[in-house]
GROMACS .gro file of C-alpha atoms in nm:
model
  206
    1MET     CA    1  -1.937   1.971   9.100
    2ASP     CA    2  -1.773   2.305   9.022
    3LEU     CA    3  -1.675   2.410   8.671
    4HIS     CA    4  -1.300   2.408   8.746
    5THR     CA    5  -1.310   2.041   8.851
    6ALA     CA    6  -1.513   1.945   8.545
    7LEU     CA    7  -1.275   2.124   8.309
    8LEU     CA    8  -0.968   1.973   8.476
    9PHE     CA    9  -1.119   1.626   8.448
   10CYS     CA   10  -1.197   1.679   8.078
   11ALA     CA   11  -0.841   1.803   8.016
   12THR     CA   12  -0.704   1.491   8.188
   13VAL     CA   13  -0.913   1.227   8.010
   14LEU     CA   14  -0.919   1.388   7.664
   15PRO     CA   15  -0.564   1.275   7.576
   16LEU     CA   16  -0.658   0.925   7.695
   17ILE     CA   17  -0.961   0.921   7.467
   18CYS     CA   18  -0.760   1.048   7.170
   19THR     CA   19  -0.472   0.803   7.217
   20PRO     CA   20  -0.503   0.504   6.980
   21GLY     CA   21  -0.614   0.204   7.183
   22PRO     CA   22  -0.856  -0.091   7.154
   23ASP     CA   23  -1.164   0.133   7.142
   24MET     CA   24  -1.032   0.376   6.883
   25LEU     CA   25  -0.884   0.102   6.666
   26PHE     CA   26  -1.210  -0.093   6.666
   27VAL     CA   27  -1.415   0.214   6.572
   28ALA     CA   28  -1.160   0.297   6.301
   29SER     CA   29  -1.166  -0.055   6.159
   30GLN     CA   30  -1.545  -0.055   6.141
   31SER     CA   31  -1.549   0.287   5.973
   32LEU     CA   32  -1.291   0.180   5.716
   33GLY     CA   33  -1.457  -0.155   5.653
   34GLY     CA   34  -1.823  -0.052   5.653
   35GLY     CA   35  -1.837   0.325   5.630
   36ALA     CA   36  -1.945   0.590   5.878
   37ALA     CA   37  -2.265   0.407   5.975
   38ALA     CA   38  -2.069   0.101   6.092
   39GLY     CA   39  -1.830   0.326   6.284
   40LEU     CA   40  -2.119   0.501   6.457
   41ARG     CA   41  -2.269   0.166   6.558
   42ALA     CA   42  -1.932   0.067   6.703
   43THR     CA   43  -1.917   0.403   6.883
   44ALA     CA   44  -2.259   0.340   7.037
   45GLY     CA   45  -2.142   0.001   7.158
   46VAL     CA   46  -1.824   0.145   7.311
   47CYS     CA   47  -2.022   0.413   7.493
   48ALA     CA   48  -2.265   0.149   7.623
   49GLY     CA   49  -1.970  -0.046   7.761
   50TYR     CA   50  -1.849   0.260   7.947
   51VAL     CA   51  -2.197   0.323   8.085
   52LEU     CA   52  -2.167  -0.020   8.249
   53HIS     CA   53  -1.834   0.089   8.397
   54SER     CA   54  -2.006   0.406   8.519
   55LEU     CA   55  -2.270   0.216   8.714
   56LEU     CA   56  -2.014  -0.016   8.872
   57ALA     CA   57  -1.786   0.274   8.960
   58ALA     CA   58  -2.069   0.476   9.113
   59LEU     CA   59  -2.168   0.188   9.340
   60GLY     CA   60  -1.813   0.077   9.421
   61LEU     CA   61  -1.669   0.420   9.494
   62ALA     CA   62  -1.964   0.510   9.713
   63ALA     CA   63  -1.907   0.197   9.922
   64LEU     CA   64  -1.531   0.263   9.931
   65VAL     CA   65  -1.569   0.617  10.063
   66ALA     CA   66  -1.816   0.501  10.326
   67ALA     CA   67  -1.588   0.217  10.436
   68SER     CA   68  -1.247   0.383  10.443
   69PRO     CA   69  -1.145   0.740  10.349
   70LEU     CA   70  -0.782   0.624  10.387
   71LEU     CA   71  -0.831   0.356  10.123
   72PHE     CA   72  -0.991   0.620   9.901
   73GLN     CA   73  -0.673   0.831   9.928
   74ALA     CA   74  -0.461   0.526   9.847
   75LEU     CA   75  -0.664   0.476   9.531
   76ARG     CA   76  -0.600   0.840   9.444
   77TRP     CA   77  -0.222   0.786   9.451
   78ILE     CA   78  -0.257   0.468   9.245
   79GLY     CA   79  -0.426   0.686   8.984
   80VAL     CA   80  -0.138   0.934   8.986
   81ALA     CA   81   0.110   0.649   8.940
   82TYR     CA   82  -0.098   0.504   8.655
   83LEU     CA   83  -0.103   0.838   8.474
   84ALA     CA   84   0.273   0.873   8.512
   85TRP     CA   85   0.328   0.520   8.379
   86LEU     CA   86   0.097   0.580   8.084
   87ALA     CA   87   0.273   0.909   8.003
   88PHE     CA   88   0.609   0.727   8.006
   89LYS     CA   89   0.479   0.461   7.765
   90LEU     CA   90   0.340   0.721   7.525
   91LEU     CA   91   0.658   0.931   7.528
   92ARG     CA   92   0.869   0.621   7.469
   93SER     CA   93   0.640   0.521   7.181
   94ALA     CA   94   0.678   0.869   7.031
   95LEU     CA   95   1.051   0.803   6.991
   96ARG     CA   96   0.995   0.486   6.790
   97PRO     CA   97   0.941   0.496   6.412
   98GLY     CA   98   0.669   0.308   6.231
   99ALA     CA   99   0.305   0.348   6.130
  100LEU     CA  100   0.006   0.207   6.315
  101GLU     CA  101  -0.177  -0.039   6.095
  102ILE     CA  102  -0.556  -0.062   6.123
  103GLN     CA  103  -0.717  -0.385   6.013
  104ALA     CA  104  -1.054  -0.331   5.849
  105ALA     CA  105  -1.340  -0.545   5.977
  106GLY     CA  106  -1.690  -0.625   5.865
  107ARG     CA  107  -2.006  -0.437   5.960
  108ARG     CA  108  -2.184  -0.719   6.147
  109ASP     CA  109  -2.214  -0.711   6.524
  110ALA     CA  110  -2.046  -0.369   6.547
  111PHE     CA  111  -2.248  -0.264   6.851
  112ARG     CA  112  -2.196  -0.590   7.042
  113ARG     CA  113  -1.825  -0.602   6.971
  114GLY     CA  114  -1.788  -0.236   7.058
  115PHE     CA  115  -1.960  -0.297   7.389
  116LEU     CA  116  -1.729  -0.587   7.474
  117THR     CA  117  -1.421  -0.391   7.364
  118ALA     CA  118  -1.500  -0.109   7.609
  119ALA     CA  119  -1.629  -0.330   7.890
  120LEU     CA  120  -1.309  -0.540   7.887
  121ASN     CA  121  -1.066  -0.256   7.815
  122PRO     CA  122  -0.812  -0.221   8.101
  123LYS     CA  123  -0.765   0.148   8.018
  124GLY     CA  124  -1.134   0.208   8.077
  125MET     CA  125  -1.126   0.020   8.406
  126MET     CA  126  -0.831   0.228   8.527
  127ILE     CA  127  -1.004   0.553   8.432
  128TYR     CA  128  -1.301   0.465   8.646
  129LEU     CA  129  -1.122   0.302   8.936
  130ALA     CA  130  -0.807   0.515   8.964
  131ILE     CA  131  -0.859   0.848   8.788
  132LEU     CA  132  -1.214   0.941   8.889
  133PRO     CA  133  -1.123   0.952   9.260
  134GLN     CA  134  -0.871   1.228   9.184
  135PHE     CA  135  -1.162   1.463   9.113
  136MET     CA  136  -1.399   1.353   9.390
  137ARG     CA  137  -1.445   1.505   9.733
  138ALA     CA  138  -1.467   1.268  10.027
  139ASP     CA  139  -1.724   1.491  10.200
  140ALA     CA  140  -1.973   1.480   9.909
  141PRO     CA  141  -2.190   1.193   9.779
  142ALA     CA  142  -1.954   0.963   9.590
  143ALA     CA  143  -2.218   0.804   9.367
  144THR     CA  144  -2.343   1.140   9.239
  145GLN     CA  145  -1.991   1.262   9.167
  146ALA     CA  146  -1.894   0.937   8.994
  147ILE     CA  147  -2.201   0.951   8.771
  148ALA     CA  148  -2.136   1.315   8.677
  149LEU     CA  149  -1.770   1.251   8.592
  150SER     CA  150  -1.861   0.935   8.403
  151ALA     CA  151  -2.113   1.128   8.197
  152LEU     CA  152  -1.838   1.370   8.094
  153PHE     CA  153  -1.608   1.084   7.996
  154VAL     CA  154  -1.873   0.894   7.797
  155SER     CA  155  -1.976   1.218   7.623
  156GLY     CA  156  -1.615   1.281   7.526
  157CYS     CA  157  -1.584   0.929   7.386
  158ALA     CA  158  -1.904   0.973   7.189
  159LEU     CA  159  -1.794   1.303   7.034
  160ILE     CA  160  -1.438   1.195   6.947
  161TYR     CA  161  -1.528   0.852   6.812
  162ALA     CA  162  -1.829   0.979   6.618
  163ALA     CA  163  -1.609   1.240   6.450
  164LEU     CA  164  -1.351   0.971   6.377
  165SER     CA  165  -1.622   0.751   6.223
  166LEU     CA  166  -1.739   1.028   5.992
  167ILE     CA  167  -1.386   1.124   5.884
  168LEU     CA  168  -1.264   0.770   5.822
  169GLY     CA  169  -1.595   0.666   5.668
  170ARG     CA  170  -1.555   0.943   5.410
  171GLY     CA  171  -1.190   0.850   5.358
  172ALA     CA  172  -1.283   0.486   5.303
  173ARG     CA  173  -1.521   0.584   5.027
  174GLY     CA  174  -1.245   0.793   4.876
  175GLY     CA  175  -0.988   0.515   4.897
  176GLY     CA  176  -0.814   0.628   5.215
  177ALA     CA  177  -0.538   0.406   5.350
  178PRO     CA  178  -0.617   0.212   5.668
  179ALA     CA  179  -0.309   0.324   5.857
  180LEU     CA  180  -0.192   0.602   6.084
  181GLY     CA  181   0.134   0.740   5.941
  182GLY     CA  182   0.450   0.707   6.147
  183ARG     CA  183   0.511   1.080   6.185
  184ARG     CA  184   0.149   1.154   6.274
  185ARG     CA  185   0.136   0.866   6.521
  186ARG     CA  186   0.454   0.986   6.692
  187TRP     CA  187   0.316   1.339   6.722
  188ILE     CA  188  -0.009   1.208   6.874
  189ASP     CA  189   0.178   0.987   7.121
  190GLY     CA  190   0.420   1.265   7.215
  191VAL     CA  191   0.157   1.533   7.270
  192ALA     CA  192  -0.074   1.294   7.458
  193GLY     CA  193   0.215   1.173   7.675
  194GLY     CA  194   0.317   1.528   7.761
  195LEU     CA  195  -0.039   1.629   7.853
  196ILE     CA  196  -0.090   1.322   8.069
  197ALA     CA  197   0.244   1.376   8.243
  198ALA     CA  198   0.141   1.736   8.320
  199ALA     CA  199  -0.193   1.613   8.453
  200ALA     CA  200  -0.021   1.357   8.676
  201GLY     CA  201   0.211   1.622   8.818
  202LYS     CA  202  -0.073   1.864   8.888
  203LEU     CA  203  -0.282   1.598   9.059
  204ALA     CA  204   0.012   1.480   9.268
  205LEU     CA  205   0.073   1.834   9.394
  206SER     CA  206  -0.292   1.922   9.453
   0.00000   0.00000   0.00000
């Protein structure tokens, strides 16, 4: 995989990782309820869930490319449509007032619950089944490409969620409020929506 493809993939999935969703909210709740250590355990569980997605994607995409290059291209356009839909939802959310409440949870079973959160997260499934093909070449081994791209995605999740765990864990000890303010949430949604829309347009024209 060339450096340009890797960087473009990272630029596409980073807004998805940073957008508040089931994974991020679970890690945040564990960090607020049990400190940074609980958040890091939840992060490890989330990453383990995405490793499972990685293995399934590597096997499935390899079989798909071997069976039908046309079907592979159809999956590529499904990914473009998904990105456009997600960008629309985020931009619409950015226009709505209100804070995002985070419910604190206990420290027990953080890894197991984090694993299930990621393994059953529809956003994660779409990343692996619809977005990865955008960055794969049909004339190269699909399994190897899927594993490499998955490693980048899981690494990004690990870095972002670990940082979130440390920040919120410190804030919890200092009495931080378990909520994401309305203005900050709207900025995050708006910027993420714009970046994802740009990524969808670039991929559609490439």
